[in-house]
mmCIF file of C-alpha atoms in Angstrom:
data_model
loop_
_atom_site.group_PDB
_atom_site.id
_atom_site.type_symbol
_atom_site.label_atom_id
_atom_site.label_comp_id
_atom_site.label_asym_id
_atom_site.label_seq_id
_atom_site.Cartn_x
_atom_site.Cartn_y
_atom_site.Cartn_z
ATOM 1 C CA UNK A 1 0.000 0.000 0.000
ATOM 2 C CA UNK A 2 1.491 3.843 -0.795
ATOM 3 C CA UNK A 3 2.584 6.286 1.525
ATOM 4 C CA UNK A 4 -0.207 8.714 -0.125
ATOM 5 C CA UNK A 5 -3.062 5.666 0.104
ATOM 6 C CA UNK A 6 -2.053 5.242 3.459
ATOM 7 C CA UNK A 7 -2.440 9.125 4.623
ATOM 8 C CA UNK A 8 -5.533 9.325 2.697
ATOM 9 C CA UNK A 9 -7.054 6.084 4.773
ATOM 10 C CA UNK A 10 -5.779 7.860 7.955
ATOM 11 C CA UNK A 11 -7.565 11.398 7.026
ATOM 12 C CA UNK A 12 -10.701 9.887 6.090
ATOM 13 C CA UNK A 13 -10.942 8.112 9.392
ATOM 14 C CA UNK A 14 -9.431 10.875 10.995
ATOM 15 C CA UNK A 15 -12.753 12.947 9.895
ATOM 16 C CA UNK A 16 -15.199 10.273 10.194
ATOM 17 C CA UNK A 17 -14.048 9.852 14.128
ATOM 18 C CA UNK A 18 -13.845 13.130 14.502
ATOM 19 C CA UNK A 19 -17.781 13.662 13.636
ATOM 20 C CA UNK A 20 -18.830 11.180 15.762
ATOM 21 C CA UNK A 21 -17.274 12.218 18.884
ATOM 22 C CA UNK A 22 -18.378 15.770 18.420
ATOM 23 C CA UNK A 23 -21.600 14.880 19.754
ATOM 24 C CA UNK A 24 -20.961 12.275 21.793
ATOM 25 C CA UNK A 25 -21.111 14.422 24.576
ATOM 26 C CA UNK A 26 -24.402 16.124 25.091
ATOM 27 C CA UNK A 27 -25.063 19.689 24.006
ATOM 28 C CA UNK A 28 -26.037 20.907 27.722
ATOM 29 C CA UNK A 29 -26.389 24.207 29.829
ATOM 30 C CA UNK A 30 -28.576 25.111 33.003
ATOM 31 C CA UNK A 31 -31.410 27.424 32.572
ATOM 32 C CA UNK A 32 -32.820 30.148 34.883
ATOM 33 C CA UNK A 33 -34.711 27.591 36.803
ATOM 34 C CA UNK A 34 -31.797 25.707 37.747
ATOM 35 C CA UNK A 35 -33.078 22.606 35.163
ATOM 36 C CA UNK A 36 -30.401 21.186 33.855
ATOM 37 C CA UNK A 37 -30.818 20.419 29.679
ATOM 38 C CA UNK A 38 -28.896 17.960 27.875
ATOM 39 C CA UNK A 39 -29.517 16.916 24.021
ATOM 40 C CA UNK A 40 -27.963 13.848 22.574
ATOM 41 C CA UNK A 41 -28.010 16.544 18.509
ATOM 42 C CA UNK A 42 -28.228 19.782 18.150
ATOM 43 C CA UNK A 43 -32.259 20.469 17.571
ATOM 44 C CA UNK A 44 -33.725 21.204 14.342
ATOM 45 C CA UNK A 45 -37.480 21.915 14.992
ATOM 46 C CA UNK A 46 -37.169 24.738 17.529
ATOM 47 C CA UNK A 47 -39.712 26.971 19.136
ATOM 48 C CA UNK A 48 -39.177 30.541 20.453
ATOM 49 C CA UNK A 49 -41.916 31.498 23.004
ATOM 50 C CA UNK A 50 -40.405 35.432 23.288
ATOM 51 C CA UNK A 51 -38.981 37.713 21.039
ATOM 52 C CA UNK A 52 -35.962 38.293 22.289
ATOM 53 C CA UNK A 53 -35.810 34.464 21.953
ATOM 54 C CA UNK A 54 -36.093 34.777 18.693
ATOM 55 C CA UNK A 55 -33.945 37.825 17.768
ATOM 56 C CA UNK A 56 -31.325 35.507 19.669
ATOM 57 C CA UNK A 57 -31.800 32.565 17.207
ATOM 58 C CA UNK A 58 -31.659 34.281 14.085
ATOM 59 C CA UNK A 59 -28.570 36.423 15.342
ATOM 60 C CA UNK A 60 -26.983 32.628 16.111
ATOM 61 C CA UNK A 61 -27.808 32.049 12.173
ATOM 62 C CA UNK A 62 -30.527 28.881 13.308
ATOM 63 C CA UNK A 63 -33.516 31.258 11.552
ATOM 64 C CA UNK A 64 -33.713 27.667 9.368
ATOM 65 C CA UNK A 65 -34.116 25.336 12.464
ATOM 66 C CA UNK A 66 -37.256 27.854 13.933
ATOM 67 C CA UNK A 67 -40.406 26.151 13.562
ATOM 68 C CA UNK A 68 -42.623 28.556 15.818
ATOM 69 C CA UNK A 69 -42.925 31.768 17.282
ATOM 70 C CA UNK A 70 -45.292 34.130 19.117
ATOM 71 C CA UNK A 71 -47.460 36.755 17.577
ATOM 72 C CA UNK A 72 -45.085 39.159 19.416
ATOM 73 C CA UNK A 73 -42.271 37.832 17.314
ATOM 74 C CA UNK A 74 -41.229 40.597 14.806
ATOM 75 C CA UNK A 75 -37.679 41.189 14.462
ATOM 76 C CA UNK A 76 -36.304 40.274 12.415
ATOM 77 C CA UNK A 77 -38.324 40.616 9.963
ATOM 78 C CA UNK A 78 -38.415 36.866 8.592
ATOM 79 C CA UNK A 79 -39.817 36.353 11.762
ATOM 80 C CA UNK A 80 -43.183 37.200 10.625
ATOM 81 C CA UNK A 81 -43.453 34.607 8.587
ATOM 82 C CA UNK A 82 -42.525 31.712 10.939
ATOM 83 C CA UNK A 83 -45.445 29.872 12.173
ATOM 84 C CA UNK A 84 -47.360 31.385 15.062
ATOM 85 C CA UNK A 85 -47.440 29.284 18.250
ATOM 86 C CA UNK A 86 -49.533 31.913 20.048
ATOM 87 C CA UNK A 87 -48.583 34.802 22.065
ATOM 88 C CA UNK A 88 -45.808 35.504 24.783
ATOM 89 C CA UNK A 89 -48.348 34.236 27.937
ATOM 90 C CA UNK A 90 -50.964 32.023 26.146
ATOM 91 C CA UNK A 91 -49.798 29.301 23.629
ATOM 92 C CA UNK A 92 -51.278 27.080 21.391
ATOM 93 C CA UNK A 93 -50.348 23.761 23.188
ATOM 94 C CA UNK A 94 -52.550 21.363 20.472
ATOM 95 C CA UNK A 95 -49.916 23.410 17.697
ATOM 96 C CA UNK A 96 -47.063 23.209 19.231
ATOM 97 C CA UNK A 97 -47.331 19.574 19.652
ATOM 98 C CA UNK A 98 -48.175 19.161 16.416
ATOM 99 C CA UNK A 99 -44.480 21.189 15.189
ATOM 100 C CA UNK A 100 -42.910 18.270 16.865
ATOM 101 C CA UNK A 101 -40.135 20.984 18.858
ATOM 102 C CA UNK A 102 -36.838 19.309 19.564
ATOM 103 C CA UNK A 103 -36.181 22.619 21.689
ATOM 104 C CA UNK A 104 -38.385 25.099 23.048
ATOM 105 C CA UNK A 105 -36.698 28.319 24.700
ATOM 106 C CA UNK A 106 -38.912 29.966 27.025
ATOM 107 C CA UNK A 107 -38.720 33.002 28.685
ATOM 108 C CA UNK A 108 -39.421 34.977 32.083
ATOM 109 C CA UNK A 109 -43.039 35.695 31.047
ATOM 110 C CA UNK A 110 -43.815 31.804 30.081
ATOM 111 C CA UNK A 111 -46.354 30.899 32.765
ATOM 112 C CA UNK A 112 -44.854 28.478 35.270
ATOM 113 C CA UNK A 113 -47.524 26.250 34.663
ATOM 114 C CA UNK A 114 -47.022 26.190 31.251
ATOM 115 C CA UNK A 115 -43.601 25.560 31.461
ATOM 116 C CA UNK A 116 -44.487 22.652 33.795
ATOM 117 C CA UNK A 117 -47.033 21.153 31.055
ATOM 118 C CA UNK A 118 -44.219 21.089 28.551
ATOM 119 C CA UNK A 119 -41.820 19.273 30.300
ATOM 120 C CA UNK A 120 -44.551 16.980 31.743
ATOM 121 C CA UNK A 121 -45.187 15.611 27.723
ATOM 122 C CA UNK A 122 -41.298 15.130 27.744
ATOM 123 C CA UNK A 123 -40.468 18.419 25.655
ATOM 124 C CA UNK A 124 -37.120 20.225 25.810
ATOM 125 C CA UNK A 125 -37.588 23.685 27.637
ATOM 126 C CA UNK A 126 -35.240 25.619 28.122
ATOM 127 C CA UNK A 127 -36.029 28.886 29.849
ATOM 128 C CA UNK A 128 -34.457 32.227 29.570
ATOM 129 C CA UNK A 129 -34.370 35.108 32.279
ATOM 130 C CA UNK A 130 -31.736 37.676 32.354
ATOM 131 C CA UNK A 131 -32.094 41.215 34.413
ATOM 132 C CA UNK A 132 -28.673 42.975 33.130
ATOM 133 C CA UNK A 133 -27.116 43.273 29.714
ATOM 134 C CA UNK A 134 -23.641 40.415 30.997
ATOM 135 C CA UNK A 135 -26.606 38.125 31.615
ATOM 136 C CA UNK A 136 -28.199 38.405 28.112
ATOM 137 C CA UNK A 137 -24.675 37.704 27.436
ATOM 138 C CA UNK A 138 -24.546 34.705 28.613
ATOM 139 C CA UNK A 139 -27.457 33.623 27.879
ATOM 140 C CA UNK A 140 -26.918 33.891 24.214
ATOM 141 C CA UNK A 141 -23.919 32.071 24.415
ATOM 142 C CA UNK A 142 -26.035 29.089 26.738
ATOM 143 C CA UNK A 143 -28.166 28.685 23.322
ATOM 144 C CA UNK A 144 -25.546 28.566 21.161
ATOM 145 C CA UNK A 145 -23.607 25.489 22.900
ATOM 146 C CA UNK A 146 -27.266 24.026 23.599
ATOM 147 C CA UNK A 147 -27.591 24.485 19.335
ATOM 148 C CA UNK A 148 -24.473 23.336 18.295
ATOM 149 C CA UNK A 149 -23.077 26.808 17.112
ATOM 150 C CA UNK A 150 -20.601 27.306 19.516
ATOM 151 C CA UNK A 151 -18.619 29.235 17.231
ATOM 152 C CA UNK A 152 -20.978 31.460 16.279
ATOM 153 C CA UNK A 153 -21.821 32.037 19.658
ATOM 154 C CA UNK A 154 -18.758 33.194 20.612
ATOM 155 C CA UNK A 155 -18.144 35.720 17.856
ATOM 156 C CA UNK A 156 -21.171 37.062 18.791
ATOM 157 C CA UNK A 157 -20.729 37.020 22.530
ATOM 158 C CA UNK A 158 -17.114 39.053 21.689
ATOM 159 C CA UNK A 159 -18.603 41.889 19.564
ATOM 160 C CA UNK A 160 -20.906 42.554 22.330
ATOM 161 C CA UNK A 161 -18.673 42.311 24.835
ATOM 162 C CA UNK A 162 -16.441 44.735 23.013
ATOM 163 C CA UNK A 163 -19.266 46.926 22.114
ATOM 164 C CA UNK A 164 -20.264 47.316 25.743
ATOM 165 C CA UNK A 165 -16.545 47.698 26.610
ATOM 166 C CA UNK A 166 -16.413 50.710 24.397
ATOM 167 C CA UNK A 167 -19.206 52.323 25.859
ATOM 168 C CA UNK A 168 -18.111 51.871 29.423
ATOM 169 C CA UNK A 169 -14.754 53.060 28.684
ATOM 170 C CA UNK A 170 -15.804 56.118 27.827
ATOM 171 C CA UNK A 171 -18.619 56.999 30.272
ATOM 172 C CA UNK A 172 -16.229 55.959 32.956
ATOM 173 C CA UNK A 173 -14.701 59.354 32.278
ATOM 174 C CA UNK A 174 -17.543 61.220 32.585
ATOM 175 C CA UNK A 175 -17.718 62.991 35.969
ATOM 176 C CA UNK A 176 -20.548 62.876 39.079
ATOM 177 C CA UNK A 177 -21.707 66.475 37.667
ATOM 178 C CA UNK A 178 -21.822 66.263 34.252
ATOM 179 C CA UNK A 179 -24.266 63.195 34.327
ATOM 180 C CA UNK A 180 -27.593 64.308 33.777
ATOM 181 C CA UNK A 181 -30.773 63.414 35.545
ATOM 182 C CA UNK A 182 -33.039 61.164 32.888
ATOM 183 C CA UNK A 183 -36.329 59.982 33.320
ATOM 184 C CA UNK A 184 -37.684 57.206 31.115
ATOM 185 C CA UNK A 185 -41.784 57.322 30.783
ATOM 186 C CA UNK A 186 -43.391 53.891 29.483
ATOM 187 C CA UNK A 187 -47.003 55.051 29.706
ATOM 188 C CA UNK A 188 -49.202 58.162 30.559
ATOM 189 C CA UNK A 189 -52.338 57.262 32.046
ATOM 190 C CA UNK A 190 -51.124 56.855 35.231
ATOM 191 C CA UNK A 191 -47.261 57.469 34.822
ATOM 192 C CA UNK A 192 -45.285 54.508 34.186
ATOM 193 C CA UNK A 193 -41.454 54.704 34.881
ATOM 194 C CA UNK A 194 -38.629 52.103 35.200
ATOM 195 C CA UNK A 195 -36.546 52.003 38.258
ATOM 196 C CA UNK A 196 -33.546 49.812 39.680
ATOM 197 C CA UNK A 197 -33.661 46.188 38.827
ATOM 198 C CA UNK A 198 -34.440 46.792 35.070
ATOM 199 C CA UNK A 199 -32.619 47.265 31.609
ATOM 200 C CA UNK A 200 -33.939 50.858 31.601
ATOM 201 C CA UNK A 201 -31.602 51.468 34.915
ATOM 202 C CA UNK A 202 -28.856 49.729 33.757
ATOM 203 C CA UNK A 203 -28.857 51.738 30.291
ATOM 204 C CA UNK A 204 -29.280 55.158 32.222
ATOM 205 C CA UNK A 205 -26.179 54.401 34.467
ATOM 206 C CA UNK A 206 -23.964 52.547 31.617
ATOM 207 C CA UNK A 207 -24.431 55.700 29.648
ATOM 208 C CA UNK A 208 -23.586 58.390 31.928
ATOM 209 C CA UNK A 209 -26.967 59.330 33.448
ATOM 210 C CA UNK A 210 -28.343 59.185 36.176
ATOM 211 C CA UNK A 211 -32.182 57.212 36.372
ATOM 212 C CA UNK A 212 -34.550 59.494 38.031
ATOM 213 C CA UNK A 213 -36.449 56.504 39.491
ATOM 214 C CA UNK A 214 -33.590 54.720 40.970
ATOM 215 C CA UNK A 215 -34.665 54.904 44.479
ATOM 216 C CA UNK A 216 -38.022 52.795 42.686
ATOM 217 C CA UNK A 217 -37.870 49.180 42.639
ATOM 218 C CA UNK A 218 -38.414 47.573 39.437
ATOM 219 C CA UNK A 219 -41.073 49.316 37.024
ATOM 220 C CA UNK A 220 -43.450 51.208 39.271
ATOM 221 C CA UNK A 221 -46.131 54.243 38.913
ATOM 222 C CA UNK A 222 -44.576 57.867 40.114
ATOM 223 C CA UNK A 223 -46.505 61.036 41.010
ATOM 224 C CA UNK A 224 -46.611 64.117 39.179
ATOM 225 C CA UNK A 225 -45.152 66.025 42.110
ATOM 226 C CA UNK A 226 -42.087 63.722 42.469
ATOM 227 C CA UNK A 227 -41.041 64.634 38.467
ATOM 228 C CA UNK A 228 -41.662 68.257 38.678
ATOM 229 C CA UNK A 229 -39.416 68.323 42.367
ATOM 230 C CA UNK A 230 -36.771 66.458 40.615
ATOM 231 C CA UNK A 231 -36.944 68.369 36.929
ATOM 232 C CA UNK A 232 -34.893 65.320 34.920
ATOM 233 C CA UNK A 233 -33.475 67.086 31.970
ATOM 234 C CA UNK A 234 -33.550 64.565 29.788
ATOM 235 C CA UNK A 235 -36.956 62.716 29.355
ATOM 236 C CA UNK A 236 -37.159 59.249 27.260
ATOM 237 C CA UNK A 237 -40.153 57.622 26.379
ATOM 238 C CA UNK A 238 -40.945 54.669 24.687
ATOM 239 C CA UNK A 239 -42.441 55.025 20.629
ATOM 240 C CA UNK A 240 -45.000 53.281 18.968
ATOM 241 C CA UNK A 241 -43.061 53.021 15.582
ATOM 242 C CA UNK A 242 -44.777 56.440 14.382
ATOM 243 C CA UNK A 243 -43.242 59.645 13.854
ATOM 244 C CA UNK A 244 -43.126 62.613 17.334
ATOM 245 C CA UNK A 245 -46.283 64.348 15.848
ATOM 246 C CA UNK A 246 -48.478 60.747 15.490
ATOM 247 C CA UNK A 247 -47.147 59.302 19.325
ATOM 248 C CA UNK A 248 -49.352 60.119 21.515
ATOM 249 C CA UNK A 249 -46.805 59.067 24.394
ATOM 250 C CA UNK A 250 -44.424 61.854 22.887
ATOM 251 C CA UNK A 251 -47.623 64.515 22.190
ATOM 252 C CA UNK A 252 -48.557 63.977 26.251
ATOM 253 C CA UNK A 253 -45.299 64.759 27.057
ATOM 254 C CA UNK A 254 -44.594 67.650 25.426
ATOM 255 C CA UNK A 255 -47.854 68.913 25.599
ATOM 256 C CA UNK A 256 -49.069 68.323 28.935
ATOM 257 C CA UNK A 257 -49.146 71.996 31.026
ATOM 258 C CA UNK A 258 -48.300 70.116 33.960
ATOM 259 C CA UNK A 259 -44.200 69.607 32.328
ATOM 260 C CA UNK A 260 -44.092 72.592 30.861
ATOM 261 C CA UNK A 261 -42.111 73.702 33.412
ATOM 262 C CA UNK A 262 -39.196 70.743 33.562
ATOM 263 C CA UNK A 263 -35.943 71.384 31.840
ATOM 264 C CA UNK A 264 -36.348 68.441 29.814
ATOM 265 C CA UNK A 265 -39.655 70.127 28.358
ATOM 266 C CA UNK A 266 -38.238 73.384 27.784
ATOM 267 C CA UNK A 267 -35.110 72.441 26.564
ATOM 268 C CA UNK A 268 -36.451 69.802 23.781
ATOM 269 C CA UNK A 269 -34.801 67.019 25.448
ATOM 270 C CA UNK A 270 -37.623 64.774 24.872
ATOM 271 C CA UNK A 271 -36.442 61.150 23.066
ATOM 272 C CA UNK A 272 -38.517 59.199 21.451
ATOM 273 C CA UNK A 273 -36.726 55.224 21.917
ATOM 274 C CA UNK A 274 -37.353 51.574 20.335
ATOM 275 C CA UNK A 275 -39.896 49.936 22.812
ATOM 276 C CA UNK A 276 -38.755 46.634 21.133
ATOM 277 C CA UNK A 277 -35.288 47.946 21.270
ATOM 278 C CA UNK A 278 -34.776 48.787 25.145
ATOM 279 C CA UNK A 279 -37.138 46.047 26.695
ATOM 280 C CA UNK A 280 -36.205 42.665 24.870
ATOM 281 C CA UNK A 281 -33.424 40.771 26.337
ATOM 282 C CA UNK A 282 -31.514 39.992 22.648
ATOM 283 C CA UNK A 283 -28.568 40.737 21.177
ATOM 284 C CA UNK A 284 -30.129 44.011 20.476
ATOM 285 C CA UNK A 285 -29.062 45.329 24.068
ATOM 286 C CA UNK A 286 -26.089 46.630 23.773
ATOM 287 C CA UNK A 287 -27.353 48.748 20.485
ATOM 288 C CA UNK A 288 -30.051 49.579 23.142
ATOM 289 C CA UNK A 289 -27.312 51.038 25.150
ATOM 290 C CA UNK A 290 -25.573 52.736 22.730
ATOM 291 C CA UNK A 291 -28.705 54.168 21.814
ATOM 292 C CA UNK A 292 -29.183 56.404 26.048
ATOM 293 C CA UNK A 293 -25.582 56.880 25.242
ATOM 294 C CA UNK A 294 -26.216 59.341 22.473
ATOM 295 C CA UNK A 295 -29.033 60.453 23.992
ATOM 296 C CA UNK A 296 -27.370 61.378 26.919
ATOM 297 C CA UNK A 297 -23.806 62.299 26.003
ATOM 298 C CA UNK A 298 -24.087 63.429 22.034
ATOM 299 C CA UNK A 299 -20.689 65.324 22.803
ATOM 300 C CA UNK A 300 -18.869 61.755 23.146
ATOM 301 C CA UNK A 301 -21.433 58.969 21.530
ATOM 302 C CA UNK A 302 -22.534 60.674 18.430
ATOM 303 C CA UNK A 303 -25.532 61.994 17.327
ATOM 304 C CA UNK A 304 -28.748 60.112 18.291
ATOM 305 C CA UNK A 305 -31.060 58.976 15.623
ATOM 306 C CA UNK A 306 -34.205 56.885 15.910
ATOM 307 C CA UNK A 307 -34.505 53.828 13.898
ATOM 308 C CA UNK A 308 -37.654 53.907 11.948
#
């Protein structure tokens, strides 16, 4: 037998072990519950049951192994054509048997009970919960190894890490004074606001604010009197993918006699942000961030423009 026959027997079998063992160990990671997931493949008939669920599997390049989604599921925008599973709190349970799921990522706002169905007709739920923008982090790279895309998961997991890097470099350096008071408004009728314990916080602080509410825990109401003794002068509030004259979020706040007299108000330092953007934990978070950075500090960030 030749040297070359030889080498090419050697390669072959090189490559054939080489596939086998990759999976011989089971694709596994813990989820926020503390369950434990192991699968023998990666899956192919996956379900996403939130949207930042889904914005993660389509960022890991699996959009071809998603075989449901919730109504709620809109980014991207080949989402909307992936079958619909129901919405974020009520599914379809007769459909998504029927899709046959070899994963099913949940998230924070799956019902426990629901959760606790799935896993009682042996499906493989895996849920999601992350309350800062490391944990997103890491839970994008938890879906990736449970996938089979390691790789890919760790490219992406390094240009957000670097991206959020940047961004905290460089509002380190802002001092305690020059950080403005900002005050993020989610809804009108009563006042909605964000305070510690959410994205919204964590944005504020990362980019050189300071959050208004951060003496509120979680996302609470907040009296009129409370913003007008505190005078943020930067306000945020969340769009409705229409332009400042069609939101009525944005038309309340600017409007409204009873702001008139805040800085933010008088100053035009009223934002209109991504609602999608800012409140789904994706890979989208640390453009989130970057987004309160210009907001906050144009001078260093760049100029802040809305994504329509």
């Amino acid at each position: 037998m030749s040297k070359l026959r030889v080498i090419a027997i050697l390669t072959i079998l090189i490559l054939v072990f080489s596939s086998t063992i990759s999976f011989s160990q089971p694709l596994s990671a813990t989820d926020a519950t503390g369950f434990t997931l192991s699968l023998s493949q990666p899956p192919n008939r996956i379900i996403s049951l939130a949207p930042g669920n889904t914005e993660i599997l389509f960022a890991l390049g699996l959009n071809d192994k998603i075989v449901g989604v919730t109504t709620y599921c809109d980014e991207p925008i080949e989402a909307l054509e992936k079958e619909k599973i129901g919405n974020v709190t009520e599914i379809d349970l007769e459909k998504i048997l029927t899709l046959q799921p070899d994963l099913i990522l949940a998230s924070s706002l799956t019902p426990e009970e629901t959760i606790t169905r799935l896993r009682e007709l042996n499906l493989p739920v895996f849920t999601l919960q992350s309350d800062t923008i490391e944990e997103v982090i890491e839970d994008i790279y938890k879906v990736a190894v449970l996938c089979g895309v390691e790789t890919s998961g760790s490219n992406l997991v390094k240009t957000m890490k670097d991206q959020l890097k940047k961004i905290k470099d460089l509002s380190q350096t802002i001092p305690d004074h020059q950080k403005p008071l900002v005050f993020h408004i989610i809804w009108h009728d009563p006042i909605w606001t964000a305070g510690k314990n959410t994205f919204i916080n964590e944005f504020i602080t990362l980019a050189g604010g300071k959050n208004l509410a951060e003496d509120i825990q979680g996302y609470s109401t907040i009296d009129f009197e409370e913003i007008l003794k505190r005078n943020p002068s930067i306000i945020t509030v969340i769009e409705n993918h229409g332009k400042n004259e069609e939101n009525q979020l944005y038309q309340f706040v600017t409007t409204d006699n009873r702001l008139q007299t805040v800085n933010a108000v008088k100053n035009n330092q009223v934002y209109l942000i991504d609602s999608n953007l800012v409140s789904r934990p994706g890979p989208r978070v640390v453009s989130a961030l970057e987004n309160f950075a210009q907001i906050i500090h144009p001078e260093i960030f760049g100029e802040y423009k809305i994504q329509k």
